[in-house]
XYZ file of C-alpha atoms in Angstrom:
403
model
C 0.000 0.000 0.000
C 1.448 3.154 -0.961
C 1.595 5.718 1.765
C 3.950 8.494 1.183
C 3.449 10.434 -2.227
C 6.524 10.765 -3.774
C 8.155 14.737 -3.440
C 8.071 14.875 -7.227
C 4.889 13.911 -7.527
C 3.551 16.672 -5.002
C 5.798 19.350 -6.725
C 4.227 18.333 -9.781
C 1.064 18.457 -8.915
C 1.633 21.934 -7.368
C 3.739 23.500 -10.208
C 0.925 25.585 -11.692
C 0.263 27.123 -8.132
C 3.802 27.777 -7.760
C 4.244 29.087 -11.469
C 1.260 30.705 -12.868
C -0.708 32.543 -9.463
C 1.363 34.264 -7.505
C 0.129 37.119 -5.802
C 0.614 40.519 -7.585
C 1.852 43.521 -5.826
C -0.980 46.473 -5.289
C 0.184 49.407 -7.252
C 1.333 52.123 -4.821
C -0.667 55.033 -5.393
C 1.004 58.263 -6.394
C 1.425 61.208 -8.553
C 0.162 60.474 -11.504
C 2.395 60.521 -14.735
C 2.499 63.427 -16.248
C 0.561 63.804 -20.093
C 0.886 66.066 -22.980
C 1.564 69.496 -22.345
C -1.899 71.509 -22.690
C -2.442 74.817 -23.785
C -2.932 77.426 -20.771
C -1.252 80.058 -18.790
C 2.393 79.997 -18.143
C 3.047 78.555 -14.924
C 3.734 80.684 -11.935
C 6.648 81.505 -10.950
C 7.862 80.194 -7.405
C 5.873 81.362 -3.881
C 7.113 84.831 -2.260
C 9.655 84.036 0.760
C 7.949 84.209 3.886
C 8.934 87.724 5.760
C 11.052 87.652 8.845
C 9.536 87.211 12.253
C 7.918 90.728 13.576
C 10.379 92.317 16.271
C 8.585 92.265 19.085
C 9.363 93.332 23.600
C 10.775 90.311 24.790
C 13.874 89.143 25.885
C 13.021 85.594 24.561
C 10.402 83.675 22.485
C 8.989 80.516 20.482
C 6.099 80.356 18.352
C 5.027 76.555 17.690
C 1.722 74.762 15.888
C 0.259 72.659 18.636
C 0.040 69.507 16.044
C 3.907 69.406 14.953
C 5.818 70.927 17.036
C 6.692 72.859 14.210
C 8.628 76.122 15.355
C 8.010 79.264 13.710
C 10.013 81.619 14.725
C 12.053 82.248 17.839
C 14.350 84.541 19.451
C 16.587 82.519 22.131
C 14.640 79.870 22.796
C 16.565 77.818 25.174
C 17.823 80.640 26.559
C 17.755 80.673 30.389
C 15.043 82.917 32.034
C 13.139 83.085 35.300
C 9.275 81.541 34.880
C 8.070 83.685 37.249
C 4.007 82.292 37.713
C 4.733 80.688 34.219
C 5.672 77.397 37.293
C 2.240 76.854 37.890
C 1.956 75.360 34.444
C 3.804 72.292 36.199
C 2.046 72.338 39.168
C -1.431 72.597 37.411
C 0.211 69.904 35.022
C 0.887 67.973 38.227
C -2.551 68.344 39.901
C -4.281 67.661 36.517
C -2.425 64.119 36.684
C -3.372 63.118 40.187
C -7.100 64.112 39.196
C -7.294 62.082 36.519
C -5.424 59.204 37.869
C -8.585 59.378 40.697
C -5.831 60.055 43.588
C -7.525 63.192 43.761
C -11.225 64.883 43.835
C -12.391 68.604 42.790
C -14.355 68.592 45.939
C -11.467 66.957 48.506
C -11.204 69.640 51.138
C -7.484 71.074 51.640
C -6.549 72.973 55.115
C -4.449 75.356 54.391
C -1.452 75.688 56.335
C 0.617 78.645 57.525
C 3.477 78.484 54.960
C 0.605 78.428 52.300
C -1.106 81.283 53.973
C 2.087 83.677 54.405
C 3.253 83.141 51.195
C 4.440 85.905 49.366
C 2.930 87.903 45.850
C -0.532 87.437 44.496
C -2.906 85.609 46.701
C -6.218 84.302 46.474
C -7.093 85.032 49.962
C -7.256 81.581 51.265
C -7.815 81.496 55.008
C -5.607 80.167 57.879
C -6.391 77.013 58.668
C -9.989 76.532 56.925
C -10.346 73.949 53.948
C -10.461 74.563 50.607
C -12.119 72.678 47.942
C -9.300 71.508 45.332
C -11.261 73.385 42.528
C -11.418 76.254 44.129
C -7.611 76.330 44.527
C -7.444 75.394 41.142
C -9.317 78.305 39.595
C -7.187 80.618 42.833
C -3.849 79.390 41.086
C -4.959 79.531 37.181
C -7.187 82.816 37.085
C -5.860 84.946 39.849
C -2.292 83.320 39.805
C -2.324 83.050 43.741
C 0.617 81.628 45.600
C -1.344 80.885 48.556
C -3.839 78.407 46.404
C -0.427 76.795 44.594
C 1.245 76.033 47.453
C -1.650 74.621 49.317
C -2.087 72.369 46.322
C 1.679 71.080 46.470
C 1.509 70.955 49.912
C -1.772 68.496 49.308
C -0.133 66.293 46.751
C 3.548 65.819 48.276
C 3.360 67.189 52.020
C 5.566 69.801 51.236
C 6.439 71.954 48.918
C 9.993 71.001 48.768
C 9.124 67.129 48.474
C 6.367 68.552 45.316
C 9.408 70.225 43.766
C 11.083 66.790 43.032
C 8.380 65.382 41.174
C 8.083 69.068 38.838
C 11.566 68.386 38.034
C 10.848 64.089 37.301
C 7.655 65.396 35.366
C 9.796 67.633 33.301
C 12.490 65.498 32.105
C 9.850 63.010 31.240
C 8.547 65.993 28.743
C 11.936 67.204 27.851
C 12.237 70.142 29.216
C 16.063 69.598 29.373
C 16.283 73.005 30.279
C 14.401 73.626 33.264
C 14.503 73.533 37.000
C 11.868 74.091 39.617
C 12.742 75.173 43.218
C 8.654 75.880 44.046
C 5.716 75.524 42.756
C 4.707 79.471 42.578
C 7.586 81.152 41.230
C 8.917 83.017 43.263
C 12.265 83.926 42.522
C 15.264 81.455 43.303
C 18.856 80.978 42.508
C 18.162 77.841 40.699
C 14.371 78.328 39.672
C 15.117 78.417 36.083
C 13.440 77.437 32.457
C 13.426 78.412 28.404
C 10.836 79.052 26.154
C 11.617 76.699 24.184
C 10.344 74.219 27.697
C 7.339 76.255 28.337
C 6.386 75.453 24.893
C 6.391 71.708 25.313
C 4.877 71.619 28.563
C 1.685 73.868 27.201
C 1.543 71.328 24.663
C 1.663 68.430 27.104
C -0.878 70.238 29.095
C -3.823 70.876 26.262
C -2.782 67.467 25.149
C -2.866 65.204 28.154
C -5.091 66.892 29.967
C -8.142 68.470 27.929
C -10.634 67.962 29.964
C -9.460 70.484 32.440
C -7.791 72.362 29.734
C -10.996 74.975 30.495
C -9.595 76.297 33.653
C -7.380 78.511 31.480
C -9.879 80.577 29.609
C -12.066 81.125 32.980
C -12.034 85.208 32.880
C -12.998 85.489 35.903
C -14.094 83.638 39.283
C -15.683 84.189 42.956
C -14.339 82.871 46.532
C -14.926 84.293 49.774
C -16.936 87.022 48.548
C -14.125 88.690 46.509
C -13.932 88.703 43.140
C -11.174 87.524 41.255
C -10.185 88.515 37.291
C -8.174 86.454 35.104
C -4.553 88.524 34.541
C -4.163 86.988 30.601
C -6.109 89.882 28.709
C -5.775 88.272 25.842
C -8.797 86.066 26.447
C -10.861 89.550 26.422
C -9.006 91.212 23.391
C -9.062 87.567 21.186
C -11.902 85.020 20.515
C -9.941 82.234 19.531
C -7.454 82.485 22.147
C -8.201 80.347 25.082
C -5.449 79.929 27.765
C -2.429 79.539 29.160
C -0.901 81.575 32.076
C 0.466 85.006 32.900
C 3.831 85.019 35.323
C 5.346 88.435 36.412
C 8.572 89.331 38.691
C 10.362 92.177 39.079
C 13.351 90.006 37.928
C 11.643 88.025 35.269
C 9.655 90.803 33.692
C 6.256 90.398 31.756
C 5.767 86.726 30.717
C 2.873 85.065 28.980
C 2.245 81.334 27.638
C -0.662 82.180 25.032
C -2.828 79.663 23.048
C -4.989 80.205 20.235
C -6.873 78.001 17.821
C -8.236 79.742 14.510
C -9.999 77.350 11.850
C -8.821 74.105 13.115
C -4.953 75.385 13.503
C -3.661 75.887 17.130
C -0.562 77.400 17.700
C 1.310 78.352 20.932
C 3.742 81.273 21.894
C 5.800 82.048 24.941
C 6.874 85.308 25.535
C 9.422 85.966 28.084
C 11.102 88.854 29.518
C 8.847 91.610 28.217
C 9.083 95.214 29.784
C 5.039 95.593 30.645
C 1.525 93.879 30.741
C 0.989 95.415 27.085
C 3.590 94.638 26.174
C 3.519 90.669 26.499
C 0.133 90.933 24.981
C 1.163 92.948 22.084
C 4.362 90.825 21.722
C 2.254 87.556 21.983
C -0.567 88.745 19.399
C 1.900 89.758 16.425
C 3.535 86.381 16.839
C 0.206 84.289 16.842
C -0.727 87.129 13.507
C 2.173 86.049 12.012
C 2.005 82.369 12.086
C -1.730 82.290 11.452
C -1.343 84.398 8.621
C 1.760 82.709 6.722
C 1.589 79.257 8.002
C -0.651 76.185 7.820
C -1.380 73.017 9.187
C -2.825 70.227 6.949
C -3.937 66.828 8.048
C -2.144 64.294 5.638
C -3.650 60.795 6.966
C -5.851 59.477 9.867
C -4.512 57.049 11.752
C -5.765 53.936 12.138
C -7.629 54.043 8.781
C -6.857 51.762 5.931
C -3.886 53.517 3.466
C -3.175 50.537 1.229
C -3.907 46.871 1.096
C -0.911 44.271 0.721
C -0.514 40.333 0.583
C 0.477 38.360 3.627
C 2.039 35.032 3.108
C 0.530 32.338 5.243
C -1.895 34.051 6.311
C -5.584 33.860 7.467
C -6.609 36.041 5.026
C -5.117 37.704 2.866
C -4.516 41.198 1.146
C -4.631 42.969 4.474
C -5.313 46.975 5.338
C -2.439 49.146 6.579
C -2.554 52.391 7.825
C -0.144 54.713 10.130
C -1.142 54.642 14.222
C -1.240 58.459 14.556
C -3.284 61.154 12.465
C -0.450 63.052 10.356
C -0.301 66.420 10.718
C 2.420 68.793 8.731
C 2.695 72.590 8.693
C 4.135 74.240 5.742
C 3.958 77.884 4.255
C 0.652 78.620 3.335
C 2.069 79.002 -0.739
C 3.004 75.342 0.032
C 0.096 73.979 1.573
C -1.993 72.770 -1.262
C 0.600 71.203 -2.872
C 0.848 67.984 -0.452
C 1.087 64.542 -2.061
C 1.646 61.185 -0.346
C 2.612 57.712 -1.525
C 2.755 54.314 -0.082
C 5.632 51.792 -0.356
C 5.327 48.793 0.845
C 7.268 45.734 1.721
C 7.839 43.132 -1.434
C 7.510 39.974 1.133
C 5.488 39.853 4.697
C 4.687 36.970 6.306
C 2.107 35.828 8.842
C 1.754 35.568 11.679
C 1.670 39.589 12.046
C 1.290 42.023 15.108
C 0.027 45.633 14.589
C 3.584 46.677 15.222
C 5.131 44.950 12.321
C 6.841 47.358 9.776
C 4.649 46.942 6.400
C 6.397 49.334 4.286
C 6.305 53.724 4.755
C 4.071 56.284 3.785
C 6.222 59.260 1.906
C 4.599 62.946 2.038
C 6.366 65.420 -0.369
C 5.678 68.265 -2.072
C 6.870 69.289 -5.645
C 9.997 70.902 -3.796
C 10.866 67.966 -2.168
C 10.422 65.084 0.980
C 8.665 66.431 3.832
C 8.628 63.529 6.007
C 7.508 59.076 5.503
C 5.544 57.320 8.516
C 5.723 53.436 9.117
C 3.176 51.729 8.131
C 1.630 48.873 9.954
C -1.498 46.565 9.836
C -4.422 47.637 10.973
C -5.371 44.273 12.629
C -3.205 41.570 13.862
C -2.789 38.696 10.751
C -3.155 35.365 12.102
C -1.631 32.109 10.752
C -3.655 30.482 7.589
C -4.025 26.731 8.065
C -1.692 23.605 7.429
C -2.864 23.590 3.487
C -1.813 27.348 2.971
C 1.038 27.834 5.189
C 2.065 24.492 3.034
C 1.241 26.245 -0.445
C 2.824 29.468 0.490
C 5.961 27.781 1.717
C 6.251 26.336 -1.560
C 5.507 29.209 -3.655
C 7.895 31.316 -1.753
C 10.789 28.768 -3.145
C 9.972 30.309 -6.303
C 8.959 34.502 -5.309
């Protein structure tokens, strides 16, 4: 009885799988090929340069889109300055985390304790010794910038403000704000109480990013406690519509500082002015940088992530073509002259083979422009690709003696 097919005889049998249907590639999409010439206008000639950042009162600044970190223009960004209030960024940024980690409640009731109390600067006239809802030392610290409300907050989170300090400076070399240094969690001025603009920059972006569902403590204009009224310092958020936060900081030794975010038509940028001579003048400073970018720049979403870019055969596999896509949505700003002119295509690897994870590299997604390569993306599948069964992990192994 015969009961092993000869290997010729199963090669045989299998050559036309092997030799006449093997999987085609998917044709990358593209640009597509240029045709005859056709009669029109002559083409333009190339986009006017972009002008020079405006000169504006500050000893130091960044302008950045929200979505790419893209930096507009600057002026000693990683210089070192003093923060002044510009610290309660991290110790909102700080707060924000324990709330939504639960290890904290808007309504927990904080006593406020003497060093809180005596604390020096603005204040939101907290009282000796009487709690505090966390909110309400929230909105004391964000609109009215008070040193009392910060440091009973640190005081909360760490026991003291010291022991608080030590995770602002862990927090921001996990953001890296290389940088930067935090002595307290007020700003008031210190030897070693130190950051850049180019670090307030990433940390307002960490903050509207990680944390927007408190993000709306920054454009409160104005808030009661105790009976006394309390007005937001940023006056941007009364002179602009679409600007919406972050934080005012003043010393005499720092000057007139301002983190400012504003979102027009889908674009958010963010400046940080530093060092300016008045409370006009960081608002005057921080408004002709956010005119400028708005009006030169532009951000463009390239791809979604997570949504199917191409489709691509998988040896051994389940099933097979699968979808892959990039993980993140793909944001690039460019000159506005530049902005229409974004084209993408996919490349994507000649051989994969199952089984698959959703990290596996599948090929890259190039973005370019007709002056050149902007940036490419890995792309990945969108689902895990599991194993095919015994007959076509057997047929592909055979066919890929031949590919």
């Amino acid at each position: 009885m015969l009961r092993v097919l000869p290997s010729f005889l199963l090669l045989s049998a299998l050559a036309p799988l092997c030799f006449g249907a093997q999987t085609p590639r998917p044709a990358a999409p593209g640009p597509a090929a240029p045709g005859p010439a056709a009669p029109g206008p002559a083409a333009p000639g190339p986009a006017a340069p972009i002008p020079t950042a405006p000169t504006v009162d500050a000893k130091s600044y960044i302008l950045v889109d929200y979505r790419t970190d893209k930096v507009l223009a600057a002026l000693e960004p990683t210089g070192r300055m003093e923060p002044a209030s510009l610290t309660k960024l991290m110790t909102a940024y700080i707060v924000f985390q324990k709330l939504a980690a639960g290890e904290l409640k808007l309504q927990d009731p904080v006593v406020v304790s003497e060093h809180a109390w005596r604390s020096e600067g603005s204040r939101t006239f907290i009282e000796l010794g009487k709690p505090v809802p966390v909110e309400f030392l929230i909105l004391g610290m964000i609109v009215q910038s008070g040193n009392d409300a910060t440091i009973a907050l640190a005081e909360r989170i760490a026991g003291t403000e010291e022991t608080f300090a030590q995770l602002m400076n862990s927090t921001a070399q996990r953001l890296g704000m290389t940088g930067t240094h935090f002595e307290n969690s007020s700003g008031l001025p210190s030897p070693n109480h130190y950051t850049t603009a180019r670090d307030m920059s990433l940390l307002a972006i960490a903050m509207i990013r990680d944390f927007p569902q408190f993000y709306k403590y920054y454009s409160v204009r104005e808030f009661e406690y105790n009976g006394i009224k309390q007005q937001n310092r940023n006056g941007l958020l009364e002179k602009d519509p679409t600007v919406d936060g972050l934080k005012t900081g003043h010393t005499d030794s720092a000057g007139y500082c301002l983190v400012t975010s504003s979102l027009r038509d889908g674009m958010r940028l963010i400046s940080v002015v530093l060092g300016s001579s008045s409370m006009k003048a960081r608002e005057n400073a921080s408004a002709s940088l956010l005119n400028y970018g708005f009006s030169f720049y532009d951000t463009k979403l390239v791809a979604k992530g997570g949504t199917k870019l191409a489709s691509t055969p998988v040896w051994k596999a389940e099933v097979s073509p699968v979808d892959v896509g990039i993980k993140d949505d793909l944001y690039i700003t460019l000159p506005r002259s530049q902005s229409g002119d974004i084209k993408t295509a996919v490349d994507l690897r000649a051989r994969l083979i199952a089984p698959l994870g959703r990290d596996a590299d599948a090929g890259q997604l190039r973005v370019f422009t007709g002056a050149g390569p902007l940036t490419t993306e890995p792309l990945h599948p969108l689902a895990a690709v599991a194993e095919g069964g015994w007959w076509r992990r057997l047929i592909d192994t055979i066919k890929l003696w031949f590919a």
